[in-house]
Short mmCIF file of C-alpha atoms and ligand atoms in Angstrom, two decimals:
data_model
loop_
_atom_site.label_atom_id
_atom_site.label_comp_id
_atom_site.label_asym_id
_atom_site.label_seq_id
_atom_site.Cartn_x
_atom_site.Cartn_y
_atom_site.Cartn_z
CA UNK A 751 0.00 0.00 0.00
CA UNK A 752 1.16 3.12 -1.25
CA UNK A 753 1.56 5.74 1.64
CA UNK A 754 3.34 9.01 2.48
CA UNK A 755 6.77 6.94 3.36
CA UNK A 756 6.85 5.13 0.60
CA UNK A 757 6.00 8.07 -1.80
CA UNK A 758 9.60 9.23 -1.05
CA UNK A 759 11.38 6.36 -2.55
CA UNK A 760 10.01 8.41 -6.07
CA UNK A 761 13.11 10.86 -4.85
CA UNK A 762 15.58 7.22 -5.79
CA UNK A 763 13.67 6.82 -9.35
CA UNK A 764 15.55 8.85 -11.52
CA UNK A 765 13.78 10.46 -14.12
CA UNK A 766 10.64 10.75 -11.92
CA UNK A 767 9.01 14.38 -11.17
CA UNK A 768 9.96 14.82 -7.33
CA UNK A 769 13.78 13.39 -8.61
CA UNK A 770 14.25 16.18 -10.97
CA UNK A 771 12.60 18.63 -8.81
CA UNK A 772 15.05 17.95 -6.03
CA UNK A 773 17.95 19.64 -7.23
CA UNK A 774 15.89 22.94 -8.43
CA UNK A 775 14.62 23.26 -5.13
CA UNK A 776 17.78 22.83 -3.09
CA UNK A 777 19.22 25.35 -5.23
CA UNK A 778 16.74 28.02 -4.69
CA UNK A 779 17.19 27.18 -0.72
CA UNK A 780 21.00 27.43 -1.59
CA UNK A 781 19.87 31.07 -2.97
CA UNK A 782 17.92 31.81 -0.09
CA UNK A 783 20.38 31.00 2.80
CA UNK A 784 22.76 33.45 0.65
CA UNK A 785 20.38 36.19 1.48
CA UNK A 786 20.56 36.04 4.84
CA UNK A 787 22.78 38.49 6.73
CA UNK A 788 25.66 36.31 9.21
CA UNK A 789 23.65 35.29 12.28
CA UNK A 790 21.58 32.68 13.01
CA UNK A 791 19.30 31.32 9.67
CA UNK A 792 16.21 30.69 11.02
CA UNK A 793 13.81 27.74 8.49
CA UNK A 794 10.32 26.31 8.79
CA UNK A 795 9.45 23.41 6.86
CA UNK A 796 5.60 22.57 6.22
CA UNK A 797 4.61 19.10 6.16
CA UNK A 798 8.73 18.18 5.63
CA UNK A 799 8.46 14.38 4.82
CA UNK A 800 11.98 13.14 5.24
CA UNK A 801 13.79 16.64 5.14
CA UNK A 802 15.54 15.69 1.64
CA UNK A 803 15.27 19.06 0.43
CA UNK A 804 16.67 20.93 3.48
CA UNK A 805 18.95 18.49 4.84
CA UNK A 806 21.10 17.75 1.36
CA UNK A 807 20.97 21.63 0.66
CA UNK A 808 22.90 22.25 3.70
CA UNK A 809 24.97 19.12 4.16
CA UNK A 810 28.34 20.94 3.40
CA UNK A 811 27.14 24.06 3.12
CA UNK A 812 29.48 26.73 4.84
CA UNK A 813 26.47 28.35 6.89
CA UNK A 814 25.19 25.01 7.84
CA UNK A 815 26.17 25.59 11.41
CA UNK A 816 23.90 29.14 11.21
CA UNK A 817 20.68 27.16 10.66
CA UNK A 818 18.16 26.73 13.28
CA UNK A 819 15.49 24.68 11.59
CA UNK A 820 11.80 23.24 12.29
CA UNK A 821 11.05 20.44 10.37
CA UNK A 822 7.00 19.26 10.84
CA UNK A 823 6.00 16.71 9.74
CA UNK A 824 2.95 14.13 10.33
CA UNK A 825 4.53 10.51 9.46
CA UNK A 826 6.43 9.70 12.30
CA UNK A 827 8.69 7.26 10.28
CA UNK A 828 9.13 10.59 7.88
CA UNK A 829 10.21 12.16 10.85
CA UNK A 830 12.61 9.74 12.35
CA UNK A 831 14.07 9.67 8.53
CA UNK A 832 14.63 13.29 8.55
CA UNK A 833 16.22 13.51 11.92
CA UNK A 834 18.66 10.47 11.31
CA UNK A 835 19.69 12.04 8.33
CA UNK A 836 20.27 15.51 10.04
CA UNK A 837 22.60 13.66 12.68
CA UNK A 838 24.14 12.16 9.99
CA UNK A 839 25.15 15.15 8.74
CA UNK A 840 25.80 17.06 11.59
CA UNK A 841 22.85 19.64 11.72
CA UNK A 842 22.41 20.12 15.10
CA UNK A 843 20.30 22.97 14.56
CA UNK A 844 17.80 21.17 12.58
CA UNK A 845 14.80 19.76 15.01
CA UNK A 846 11.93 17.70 13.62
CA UNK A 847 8.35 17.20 14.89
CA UNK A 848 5.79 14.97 14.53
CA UNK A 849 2.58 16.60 14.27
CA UNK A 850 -0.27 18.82 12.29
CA UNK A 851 1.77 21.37 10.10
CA UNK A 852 -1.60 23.02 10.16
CA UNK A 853 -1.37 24.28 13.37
CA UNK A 854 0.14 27.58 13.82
CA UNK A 855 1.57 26.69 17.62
CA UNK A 856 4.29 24.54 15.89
CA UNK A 857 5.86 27.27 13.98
CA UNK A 858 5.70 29.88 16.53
CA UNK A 859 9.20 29.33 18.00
CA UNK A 860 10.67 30.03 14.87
CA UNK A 861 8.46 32.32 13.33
CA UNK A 862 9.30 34.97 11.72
CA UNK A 863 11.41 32.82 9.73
CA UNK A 864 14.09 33.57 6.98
CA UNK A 865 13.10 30.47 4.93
CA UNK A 866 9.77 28.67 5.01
CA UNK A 867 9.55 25.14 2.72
CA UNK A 868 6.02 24.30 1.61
CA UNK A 869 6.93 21.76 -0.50
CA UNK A 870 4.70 19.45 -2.05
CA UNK A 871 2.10 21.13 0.29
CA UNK A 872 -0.13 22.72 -2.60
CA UNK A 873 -0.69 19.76 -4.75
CA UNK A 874 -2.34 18.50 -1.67
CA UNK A 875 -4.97 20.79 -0.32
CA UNK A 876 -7.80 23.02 -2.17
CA UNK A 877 -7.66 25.78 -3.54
CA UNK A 878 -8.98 28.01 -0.41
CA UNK A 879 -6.77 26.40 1.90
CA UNK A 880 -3.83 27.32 -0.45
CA UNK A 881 -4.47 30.65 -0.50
CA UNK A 882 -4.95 30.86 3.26
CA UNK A 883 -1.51 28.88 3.67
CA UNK A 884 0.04 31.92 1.31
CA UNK A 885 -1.22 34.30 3.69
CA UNK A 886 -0.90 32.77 6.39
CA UNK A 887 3.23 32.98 5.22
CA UNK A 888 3.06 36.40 6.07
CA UNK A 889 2.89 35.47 9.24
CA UNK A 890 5.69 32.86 9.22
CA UNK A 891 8.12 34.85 7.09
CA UNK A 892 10.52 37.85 8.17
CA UNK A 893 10.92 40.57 5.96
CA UNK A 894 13.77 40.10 3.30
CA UNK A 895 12.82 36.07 3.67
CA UNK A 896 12.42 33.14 1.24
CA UNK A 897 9.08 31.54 0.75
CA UNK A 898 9.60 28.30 -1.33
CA UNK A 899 6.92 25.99 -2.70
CA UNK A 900 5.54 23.48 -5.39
CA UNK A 901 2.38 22.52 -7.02
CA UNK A 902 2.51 20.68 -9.60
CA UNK A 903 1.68 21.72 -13.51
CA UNK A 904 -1.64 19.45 -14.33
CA UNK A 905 -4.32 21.44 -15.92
CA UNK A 906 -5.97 23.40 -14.67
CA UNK A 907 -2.47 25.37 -13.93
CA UNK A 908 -2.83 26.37 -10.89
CA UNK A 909 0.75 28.43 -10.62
CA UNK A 910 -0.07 31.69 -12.05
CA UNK A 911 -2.80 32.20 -9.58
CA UNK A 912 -0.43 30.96 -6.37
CA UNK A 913 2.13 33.41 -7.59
CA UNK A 914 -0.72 36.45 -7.74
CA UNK A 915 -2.02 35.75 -4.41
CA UNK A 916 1.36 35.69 -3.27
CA UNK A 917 2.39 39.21 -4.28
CA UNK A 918 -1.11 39.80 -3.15
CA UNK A 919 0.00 38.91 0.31
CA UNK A 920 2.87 41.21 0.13
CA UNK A 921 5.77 38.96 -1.69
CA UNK A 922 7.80 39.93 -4.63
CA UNK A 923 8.20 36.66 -7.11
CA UNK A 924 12.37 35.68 -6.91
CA UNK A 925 12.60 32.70 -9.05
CA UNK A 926 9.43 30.48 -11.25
CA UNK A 927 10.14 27.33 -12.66
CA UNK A 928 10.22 27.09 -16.76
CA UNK A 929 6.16 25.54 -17.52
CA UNK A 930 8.00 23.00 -19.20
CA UNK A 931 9.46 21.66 -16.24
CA UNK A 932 7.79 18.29 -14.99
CA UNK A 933 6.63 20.47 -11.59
CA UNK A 934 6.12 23.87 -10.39
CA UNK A 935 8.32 25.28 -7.95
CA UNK A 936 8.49 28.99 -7.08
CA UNK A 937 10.80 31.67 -4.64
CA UNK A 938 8.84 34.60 -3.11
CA UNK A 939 10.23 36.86 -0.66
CA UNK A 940 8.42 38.87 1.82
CA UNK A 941 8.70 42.49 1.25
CA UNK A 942 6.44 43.49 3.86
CA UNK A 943 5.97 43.44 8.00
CA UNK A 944 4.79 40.16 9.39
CA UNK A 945 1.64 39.78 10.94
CA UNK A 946 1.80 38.37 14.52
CA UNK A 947 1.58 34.86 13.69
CA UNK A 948 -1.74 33.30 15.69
CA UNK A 949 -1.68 30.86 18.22
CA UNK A 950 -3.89 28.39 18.31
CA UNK A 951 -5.61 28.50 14.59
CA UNK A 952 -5.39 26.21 11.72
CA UNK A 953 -3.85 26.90 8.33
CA UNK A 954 -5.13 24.63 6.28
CA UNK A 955 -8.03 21.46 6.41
CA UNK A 956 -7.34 18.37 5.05
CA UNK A 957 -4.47 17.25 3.22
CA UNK A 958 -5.50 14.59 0.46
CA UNK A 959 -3.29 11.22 0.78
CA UNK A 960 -1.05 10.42 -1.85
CA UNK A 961 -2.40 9.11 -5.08
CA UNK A 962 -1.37 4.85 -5.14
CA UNK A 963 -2.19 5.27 -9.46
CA UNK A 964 -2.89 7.47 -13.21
CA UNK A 965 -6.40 7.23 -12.04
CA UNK A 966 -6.57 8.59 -8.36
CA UNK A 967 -6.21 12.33 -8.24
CA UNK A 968 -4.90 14.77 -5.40
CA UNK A 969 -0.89 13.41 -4.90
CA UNK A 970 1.12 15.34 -6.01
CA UNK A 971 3.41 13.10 -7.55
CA UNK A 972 1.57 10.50 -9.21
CA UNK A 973 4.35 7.68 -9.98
CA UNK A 974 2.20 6.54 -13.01
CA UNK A 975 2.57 10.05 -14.46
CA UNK A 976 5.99 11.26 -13.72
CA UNK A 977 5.64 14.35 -15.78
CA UNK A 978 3.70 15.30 -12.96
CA UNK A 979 4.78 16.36 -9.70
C1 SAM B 1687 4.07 15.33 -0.87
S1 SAM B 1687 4.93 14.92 0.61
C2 SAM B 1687 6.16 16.19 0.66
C3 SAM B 1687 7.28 15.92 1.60
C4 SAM B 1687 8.43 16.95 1.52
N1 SAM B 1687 7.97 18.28 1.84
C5 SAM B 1687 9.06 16.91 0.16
O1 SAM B 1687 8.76 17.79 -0.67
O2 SAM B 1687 9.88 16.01 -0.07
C6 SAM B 1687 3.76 15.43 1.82
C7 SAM B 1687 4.19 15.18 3.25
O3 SAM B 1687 3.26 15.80 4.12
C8 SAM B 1687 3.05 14.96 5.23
N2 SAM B 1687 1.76 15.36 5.80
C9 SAM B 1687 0.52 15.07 5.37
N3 SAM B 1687 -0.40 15.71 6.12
C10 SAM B 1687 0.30 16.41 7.05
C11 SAM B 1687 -0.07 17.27 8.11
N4 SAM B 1687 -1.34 17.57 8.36
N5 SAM B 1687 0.91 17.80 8.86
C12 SAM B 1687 2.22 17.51 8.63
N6 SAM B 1687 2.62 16.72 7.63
C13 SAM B 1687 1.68 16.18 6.85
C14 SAM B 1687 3.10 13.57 4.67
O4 SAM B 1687 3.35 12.61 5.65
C15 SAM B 1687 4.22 13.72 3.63
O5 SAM B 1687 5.45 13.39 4.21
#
């Protein structure tokens, strides 16, 4: 049974959507981290899976050490995944925790941040909640900071509307993906003041579980399909 752990091992396939999008996104956080003045880097990570992204981005990187990071993330085996691999590599600063990325309480130790991930968060909840998890980023991102995140590129493109209600919310678009890349990944950073984050609330409702075939919809990476991601 196909399930949110084994949806990672698409990241080993190479040639599949999440494979290729890997190294574009690890770049961009590459980018980001270089924006950041010396001091501590501050990072939230939205529904985080196994950290991939993060972690390889700043295994050898010479700011590593900088990074204080919160990694949340629902799967507990996702978790434990991501926090071997961090030990493994010597991030100290990187924590991870099991629970509801929708709730606002996990982020606030962290928040405003210089880099929030929400990665392969938008393929995975409606259209309303995405836009309230964009504004909500105004909340979790400093001024001068990185919001990165995917949705994939099936029809009806959903990407030109994420990036207006972005800039909506007060972020200037960085970096887009090419359309003819087999996902959608975008850089937006926060060019306004951030809202008090609240305690308490919810960001988003319910996060669709990854698709198990061509025919099931919501994952964002279908495996059947890996043009898609
Ligand atoms: C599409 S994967 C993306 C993982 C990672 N961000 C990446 O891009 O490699 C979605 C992840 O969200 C996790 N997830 C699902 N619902 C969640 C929730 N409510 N809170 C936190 N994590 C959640 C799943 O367990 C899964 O690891």
């Amino acid at each position: 049974m196909a399930d949110w752990y084994t949806w990672h091992d698409g990241y080993d396939e190479p040639g599949s959507g999440i494979a290729q999008r890997l190294p574009a996104v690890q770049r961009q956080i590459v980018a980001a981290l270089s924006q950041v003045p010396p001091g501590r880097i501050t990072v939230l990570s939205m529904c985080a899976g196994q950290g991939r992204d993060l972690i390889g981005a700043l295994a050898g990187h010479p700011r590593r050490h900088d990074v204080v990071a919160r990694l949340v993330e629902l799967d507990a085996r996702n978790a434990e995944v991501a926090r071997r691999a961090a030990a493994g590599a010597g991030l100290s600063g990187v924590e991870v925790v099991v629970g509801d990325a929708a709730e606002t309480d996990h982020y606030v130790p962290l928040a405003p941040a210089d880099l929030v991930l929400a990665c392969g968060v938008f393929g995975n909840i409606c259209d309303e909640d995405i836009r309230r998890t964009v504004d909500m980023c105004a909340a979790l991102c400093r001024t001068g900071g990185t919001v990165l995140w995917t949705r994939h590129r099936r029809p009806p493109d959903l990407v030109p509307q994420i990036c207006a209600w972005f800039e909506e919310s007060g972020f200037e678009q960085v970096w887009l993906s090419d359309p003819g890349e087999p996902f959608g990944l975008g850089a937006h950073r926060f060019a306004g003041r951030p809202r008090p984050l609240p305690r308490g609330a919810r960001i988003f409702g319910t996060f669709v579980g990854p698709a198990l075939g061509p025919d099931q919809q919501g994952g964002e990476f279908r495996r059947a399909e890996p043009e898609q991601s």
